[in-house]
XYZ file of C-alpha atoms in Angstrom:
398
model
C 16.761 30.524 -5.256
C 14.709 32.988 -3.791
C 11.437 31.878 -5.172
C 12.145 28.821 -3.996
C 12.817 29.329 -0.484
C 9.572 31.581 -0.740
C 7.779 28.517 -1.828
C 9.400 26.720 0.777
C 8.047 28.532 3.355
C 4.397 28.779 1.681
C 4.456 25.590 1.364
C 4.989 24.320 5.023
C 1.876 27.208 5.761
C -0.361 24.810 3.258
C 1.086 21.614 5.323
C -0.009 23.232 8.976
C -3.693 24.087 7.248
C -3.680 20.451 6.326
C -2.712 18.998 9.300
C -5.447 21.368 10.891
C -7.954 19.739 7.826
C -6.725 16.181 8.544
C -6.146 16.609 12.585
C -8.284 13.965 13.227
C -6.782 11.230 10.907
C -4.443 8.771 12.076
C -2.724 6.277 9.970
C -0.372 4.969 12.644
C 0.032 3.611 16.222
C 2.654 1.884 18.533
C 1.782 -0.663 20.489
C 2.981 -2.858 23.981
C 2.506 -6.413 23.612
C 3.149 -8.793 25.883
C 2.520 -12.670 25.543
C 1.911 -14.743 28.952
C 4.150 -15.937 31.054
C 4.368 -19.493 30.787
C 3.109 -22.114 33.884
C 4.887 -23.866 36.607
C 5.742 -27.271 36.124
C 5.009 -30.170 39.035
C 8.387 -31.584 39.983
C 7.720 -34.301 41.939
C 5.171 -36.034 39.257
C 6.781 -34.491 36.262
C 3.572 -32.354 35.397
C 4.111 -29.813 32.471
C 2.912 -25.724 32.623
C 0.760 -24.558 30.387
C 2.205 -22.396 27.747
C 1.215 -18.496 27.972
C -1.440 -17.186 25.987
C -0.299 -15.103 22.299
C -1.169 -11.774 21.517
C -2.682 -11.501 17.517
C -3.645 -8.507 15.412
C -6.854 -9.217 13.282
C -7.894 -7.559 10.629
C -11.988 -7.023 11.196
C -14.325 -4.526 8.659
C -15.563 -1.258 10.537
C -12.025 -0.623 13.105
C -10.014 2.563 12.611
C -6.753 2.800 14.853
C -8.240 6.218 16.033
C -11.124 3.553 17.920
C -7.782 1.937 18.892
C -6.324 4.767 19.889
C -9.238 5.966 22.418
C -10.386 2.818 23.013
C -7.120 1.958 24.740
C -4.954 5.106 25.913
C -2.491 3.112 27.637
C -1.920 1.033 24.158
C -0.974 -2.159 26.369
C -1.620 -5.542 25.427
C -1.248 -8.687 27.624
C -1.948 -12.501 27.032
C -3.257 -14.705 29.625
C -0.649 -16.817 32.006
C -0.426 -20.446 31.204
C -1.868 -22.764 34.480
C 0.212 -24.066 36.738
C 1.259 -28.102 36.536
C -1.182 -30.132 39.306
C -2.127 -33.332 40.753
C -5.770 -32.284 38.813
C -4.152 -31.301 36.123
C -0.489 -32.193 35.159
C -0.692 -30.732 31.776
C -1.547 -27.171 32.625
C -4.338 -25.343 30.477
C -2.678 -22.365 27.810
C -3.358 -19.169 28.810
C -5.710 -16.781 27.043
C -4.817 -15.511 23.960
C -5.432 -11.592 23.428
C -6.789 -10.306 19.940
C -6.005 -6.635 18.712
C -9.202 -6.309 16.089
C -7.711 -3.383 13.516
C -8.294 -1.901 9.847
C -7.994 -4.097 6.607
C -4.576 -2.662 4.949
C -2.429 -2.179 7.667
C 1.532 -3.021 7.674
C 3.197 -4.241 10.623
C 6.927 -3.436 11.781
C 8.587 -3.944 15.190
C 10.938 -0.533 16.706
C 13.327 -1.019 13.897
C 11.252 -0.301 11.288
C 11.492 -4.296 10.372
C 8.184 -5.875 8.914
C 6.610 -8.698 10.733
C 3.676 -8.929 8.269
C 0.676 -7.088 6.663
C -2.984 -7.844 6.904
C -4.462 -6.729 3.683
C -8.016 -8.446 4.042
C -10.853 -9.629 7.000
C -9.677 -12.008 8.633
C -6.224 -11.946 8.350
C -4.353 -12.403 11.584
C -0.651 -12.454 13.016
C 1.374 -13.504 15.953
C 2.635 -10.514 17.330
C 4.102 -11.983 20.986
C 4.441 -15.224 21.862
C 3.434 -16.930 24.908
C 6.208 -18.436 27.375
C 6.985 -22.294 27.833
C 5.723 -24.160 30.269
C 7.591 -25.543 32.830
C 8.657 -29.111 31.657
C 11.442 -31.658 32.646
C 13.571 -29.961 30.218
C 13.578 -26.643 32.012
C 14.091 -27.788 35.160
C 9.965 -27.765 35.089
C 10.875 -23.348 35.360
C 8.429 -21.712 33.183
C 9.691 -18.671 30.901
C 8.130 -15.383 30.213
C 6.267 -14.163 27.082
C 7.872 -11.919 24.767
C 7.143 -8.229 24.892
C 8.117 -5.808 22.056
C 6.900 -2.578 20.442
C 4.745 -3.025 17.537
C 3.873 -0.328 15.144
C 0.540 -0.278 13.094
C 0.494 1.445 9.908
C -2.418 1.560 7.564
C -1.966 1.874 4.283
C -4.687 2.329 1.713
C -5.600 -0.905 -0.387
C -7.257 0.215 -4.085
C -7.209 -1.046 -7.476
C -6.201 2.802 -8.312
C -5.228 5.806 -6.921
C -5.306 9.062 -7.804
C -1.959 11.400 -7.466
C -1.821 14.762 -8.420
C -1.161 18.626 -7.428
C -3.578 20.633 -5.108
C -6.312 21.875 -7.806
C -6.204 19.155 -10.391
C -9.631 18.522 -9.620
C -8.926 14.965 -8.608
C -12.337 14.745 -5.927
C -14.610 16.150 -8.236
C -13.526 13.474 -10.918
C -13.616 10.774 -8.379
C -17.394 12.247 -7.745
C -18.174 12.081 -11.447
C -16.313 8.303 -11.648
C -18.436 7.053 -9.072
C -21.621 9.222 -8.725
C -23.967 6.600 -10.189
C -24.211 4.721 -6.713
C -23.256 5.445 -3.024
C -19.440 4.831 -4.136
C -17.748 6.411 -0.513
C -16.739 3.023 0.439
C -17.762 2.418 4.123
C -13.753 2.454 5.134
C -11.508 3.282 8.066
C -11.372 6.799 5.904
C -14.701 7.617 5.507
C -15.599 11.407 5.342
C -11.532 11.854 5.623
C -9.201 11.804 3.350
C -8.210 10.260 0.898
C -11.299 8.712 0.322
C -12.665 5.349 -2.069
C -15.059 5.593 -4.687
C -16.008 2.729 -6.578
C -16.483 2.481 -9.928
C -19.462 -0.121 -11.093
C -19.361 -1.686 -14.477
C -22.489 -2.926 -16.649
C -21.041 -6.362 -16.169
C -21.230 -5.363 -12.069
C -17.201 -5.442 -12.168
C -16.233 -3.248 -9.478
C -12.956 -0.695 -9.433
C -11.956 1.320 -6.108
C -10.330 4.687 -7.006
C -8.658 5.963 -4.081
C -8.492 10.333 -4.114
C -5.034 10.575 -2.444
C -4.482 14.263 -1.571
C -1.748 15.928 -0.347
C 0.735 15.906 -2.689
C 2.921 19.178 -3.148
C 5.949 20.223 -4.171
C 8.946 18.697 -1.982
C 6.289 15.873 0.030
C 8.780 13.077 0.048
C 10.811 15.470 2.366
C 7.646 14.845 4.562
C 6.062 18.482 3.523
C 2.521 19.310 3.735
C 1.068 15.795 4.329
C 4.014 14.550 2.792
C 4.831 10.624 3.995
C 1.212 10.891 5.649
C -0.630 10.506 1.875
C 2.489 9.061 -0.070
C 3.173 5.703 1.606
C -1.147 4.857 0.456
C 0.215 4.938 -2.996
C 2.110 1.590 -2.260
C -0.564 -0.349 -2.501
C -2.901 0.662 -5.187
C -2.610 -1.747 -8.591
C -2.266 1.368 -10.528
C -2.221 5.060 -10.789
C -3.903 7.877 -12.590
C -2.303 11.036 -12.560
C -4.628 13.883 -12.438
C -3.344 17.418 -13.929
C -4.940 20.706 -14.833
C -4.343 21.368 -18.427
C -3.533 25.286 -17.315
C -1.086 24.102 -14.937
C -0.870 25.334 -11.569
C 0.253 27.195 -8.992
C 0.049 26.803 -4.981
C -0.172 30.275 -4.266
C 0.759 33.868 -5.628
C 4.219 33.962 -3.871
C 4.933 30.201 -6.043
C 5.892 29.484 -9.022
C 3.559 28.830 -12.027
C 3.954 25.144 -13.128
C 2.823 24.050 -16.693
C 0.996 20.973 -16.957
C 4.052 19.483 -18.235
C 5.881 20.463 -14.903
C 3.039 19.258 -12.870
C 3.335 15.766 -14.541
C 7.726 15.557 -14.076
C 7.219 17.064 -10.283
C 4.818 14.643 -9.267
C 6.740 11.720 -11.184
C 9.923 13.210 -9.363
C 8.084 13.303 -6.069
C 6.781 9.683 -5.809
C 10.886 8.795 -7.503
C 12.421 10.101 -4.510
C 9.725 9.059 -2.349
C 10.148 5.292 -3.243
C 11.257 4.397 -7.156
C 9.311 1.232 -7.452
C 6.536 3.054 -7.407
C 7.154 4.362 -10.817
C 7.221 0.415 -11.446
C 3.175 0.494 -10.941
C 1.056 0.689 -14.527
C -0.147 4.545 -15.137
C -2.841 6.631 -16.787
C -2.885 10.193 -17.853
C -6.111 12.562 -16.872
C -5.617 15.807 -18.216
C -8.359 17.645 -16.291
C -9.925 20.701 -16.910
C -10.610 20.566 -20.952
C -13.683 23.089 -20.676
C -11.565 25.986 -19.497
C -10.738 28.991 -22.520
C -7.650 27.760 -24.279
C -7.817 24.315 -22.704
C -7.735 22.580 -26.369
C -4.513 24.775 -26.768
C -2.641 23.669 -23.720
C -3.438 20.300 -24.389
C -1.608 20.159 -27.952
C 1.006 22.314 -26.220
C 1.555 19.154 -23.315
C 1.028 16.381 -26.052
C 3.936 17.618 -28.111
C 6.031 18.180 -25.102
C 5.316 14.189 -24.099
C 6.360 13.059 -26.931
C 9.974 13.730 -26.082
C 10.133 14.737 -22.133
C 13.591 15.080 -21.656
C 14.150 17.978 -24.322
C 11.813 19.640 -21.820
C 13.663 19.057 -18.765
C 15.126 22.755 -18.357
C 12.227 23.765 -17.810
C 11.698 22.115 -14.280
C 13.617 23.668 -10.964
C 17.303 22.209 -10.894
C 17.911 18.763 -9.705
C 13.716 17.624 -9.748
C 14.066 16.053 -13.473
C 13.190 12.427 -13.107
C 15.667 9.679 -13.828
C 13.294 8.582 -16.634
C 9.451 9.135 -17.609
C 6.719 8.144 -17.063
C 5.092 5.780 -19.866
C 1.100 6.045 -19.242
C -0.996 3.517 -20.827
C -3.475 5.606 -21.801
C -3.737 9.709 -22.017
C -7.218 10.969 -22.110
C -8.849 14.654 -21.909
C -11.369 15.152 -19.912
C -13.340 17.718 -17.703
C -15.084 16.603 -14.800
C -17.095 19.485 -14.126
C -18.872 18.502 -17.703
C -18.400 15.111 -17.601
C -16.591 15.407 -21.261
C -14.076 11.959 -21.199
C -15.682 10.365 -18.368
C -16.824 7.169 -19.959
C -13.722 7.199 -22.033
C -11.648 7.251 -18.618
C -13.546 4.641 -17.274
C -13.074 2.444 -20.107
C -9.373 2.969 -20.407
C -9.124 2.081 -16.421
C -11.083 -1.402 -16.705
C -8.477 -2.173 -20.016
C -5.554 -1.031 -18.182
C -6.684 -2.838 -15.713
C -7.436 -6.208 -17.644
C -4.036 -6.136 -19.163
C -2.478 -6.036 -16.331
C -4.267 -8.996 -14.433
C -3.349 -10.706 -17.776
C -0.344 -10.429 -18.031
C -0.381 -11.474 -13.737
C -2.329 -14.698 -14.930
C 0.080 -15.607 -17.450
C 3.437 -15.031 -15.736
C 1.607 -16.818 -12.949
C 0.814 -20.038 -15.471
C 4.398 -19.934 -16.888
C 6.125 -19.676 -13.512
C 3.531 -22.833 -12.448
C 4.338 -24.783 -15.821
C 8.214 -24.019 -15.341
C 7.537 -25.612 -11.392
C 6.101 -28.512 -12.877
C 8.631 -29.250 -15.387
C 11.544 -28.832 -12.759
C 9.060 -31.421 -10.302
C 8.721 -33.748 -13.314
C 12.625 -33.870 -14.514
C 13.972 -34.129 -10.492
C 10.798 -37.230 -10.526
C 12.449 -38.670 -13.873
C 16.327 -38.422 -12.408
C 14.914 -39.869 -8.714
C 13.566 -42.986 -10.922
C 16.817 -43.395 -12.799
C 18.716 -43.304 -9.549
C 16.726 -45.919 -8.199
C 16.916 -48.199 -11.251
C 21.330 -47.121 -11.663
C 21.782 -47.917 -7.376
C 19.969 -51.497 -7.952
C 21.475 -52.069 -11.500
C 24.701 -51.866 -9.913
C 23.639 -53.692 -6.681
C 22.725 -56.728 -9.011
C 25.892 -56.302 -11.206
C 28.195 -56.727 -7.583
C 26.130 -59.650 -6.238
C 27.031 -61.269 -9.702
């Protein structure tokens, strides 16, 4: 109990340097929008306001919601009034509609945490606040205001994979050796921050993004270290690769000593507690490190201890065994500082990847072919319905 509150309290230290590394980062801002107050209606010729102006978010290439941010301290957004009702003009002109520009991949929730809706590539755009009515014979030609709410931006990372693992497991430098064959830092909102995209380029030019999401340690989905700040990206990669050390681990000299087989049930635990369905995602294995003295060793050592998991759970610190393992797709050894496994990773990640957009293809087809046959059977029984109603129509005029 006593190492662990130690590593409690080393472990909050690590979060504060982290927050001093990442200071700059932000992955979330609220928001007052406010859509335009409808326009006055004309009594006396029964002339109709124009309706207020809406406020949209759009998703654009090359915003961060730090430009937001500074860009707009105040963080208030207002549409246009809808014109007044006039003899020129008895249907009065909409107001101006307002556009938030903001980062591909961000979700977006009102106060209560509720979603509205998520914007996940350019272009994308949603009705945050709508406009008020004009004033028409059916309000007594009395306009209405625009609705005003707090919205709340949050980005979240969008990657075909990302990569989860303990400080040290060497995930950056494998992301480096992934992607090093072309510029692969992906010119995104997270550029020279982190976590950062690499891109991985196939002979066939099929391109991956591998997403390096750092900090991850020991008790994050209580929100320590960078806790929710890096866990919530994980939501929307495809896939993930966990990334351990073959040696294991350990955060600092007043923590304990995890074994790679510990590193792999901790961060399964973390991301269980964090959200479960993310344990739902497809996973690969990179056990990192295989140059290092007694590295071939270790790695019999973990593969043995895989096989059956749960005879190993005493080893982990009460209540952190996960409900159930993880089953990774593929397991590979490799070291990235000598590029031993690389291309073998690489392959594994474009097959893992394959399957799955196979098996997405063919659920899609079947659910498409079950549509059809349920269209085609309701077409069949409308047609017999027909031909029963006038059967019997002719059989009573007889």
């Amino acid at each position: 109990m006593v190492r662990w509150v130690s590593g409690y309290v080393v472990m909050v230290r690590c979060g504060l340097v982290a927050l001093r590394k990442y200071g700059s980062f932000i992955d979330n801002v609220r928001l007052y929008v406010r859509g335009g107050s409808g326009g006055m209606g004309l009594l006396r010729l029964g002339g109709e306001g124009g309706k207020g102006g809406d406020v949209w978010i759009v998703a654009q290439d090359g915003v961060t919601l730090k430009k937001i941010k500074d860009k707009y301290p105040d963080k208030r957004f207002v549409a246009g009034v809808g014109a007044n009702s006039s003899i020129r003009s008895l249907k009065g002109t909409k107001g101006t509609d307002y556009e938030i520009h903001a980062p591909v991949g961000i979700s977006i929730t009102n106060d209560d945490g509720e979603v509205i809706g998520e914007l996940n590539k350019k272009g994308d755009r949603l009705i945050v606040a709508n406009g008020g009515r004009g004033g028409s014979f059916a309000t007594n030609f009395l306009p209405s205001k625009g609705q005003h709410r707090i919205v709340r931006m949050d980005l979240k990372l969008v990657a075909d994979l990302g990569l989860v693992g303990f400080p040290n497991a060497g995930k950056s430098s494998l992301l480096s050796q992934l992607s090093h064959a072309k510029p692969k830092i992906a010119d995104y909102p997270f550029t020279t921050m982190r976590p950062e995209i690499g891109k991985l380029m196939y002979r066939d030019y099929k391109q991956v993004s591998v997403a390096d999401l750092p900090g991850l340690i020991e008790g994050a989905h209580l929100n320590k270290g960078m806790g929710h700040k890096f866990l919530k990206h994980v939501e929307r990669t495809k896939q993930l690769i966990f990334v351990v050390d073959v040696t294991g681990f350990q955060l600092s000299n007043k923590t304990p000593s995890r074994s790679a087989f510990e590193a792999i049930q901790l961060l399964t635990k973390e991301l269980e507690l964090y959200k479960v369905e993310l344990l739902s995602k497809p996973a690969l294995l990179a056990i990192n490190k295989m140059d290092l003295e007694n590295a071939e060793e270790k790695y019999n050592e973990l593969m043995q201890q895989l096989q059956q998991p749960q005879a190993f759970y005493h080893l982990l610190p009460e209540d952190m065994a996960p409900l159930k393992p993880v089953q990774f797709n593929h397991i590979i050894p490799v070291s990235a500082s000598t590029k031993y496994g690389i291309e073998e990773l690489k392959n594994c990640i474009r097959k893992s990847l394959d399957d799955q957009n196979d098996l997405e293809n063919e659920q899609y087809r079947l659910e498409k072919l079950q549509s059809l046959h349920s269209n085609t059977f309701k077409f069949v029984t409308d047609i017999l319905m027909v031909y029963l109603m006038e059967l019997v129509t002719v059989l009573i005029k007889k």
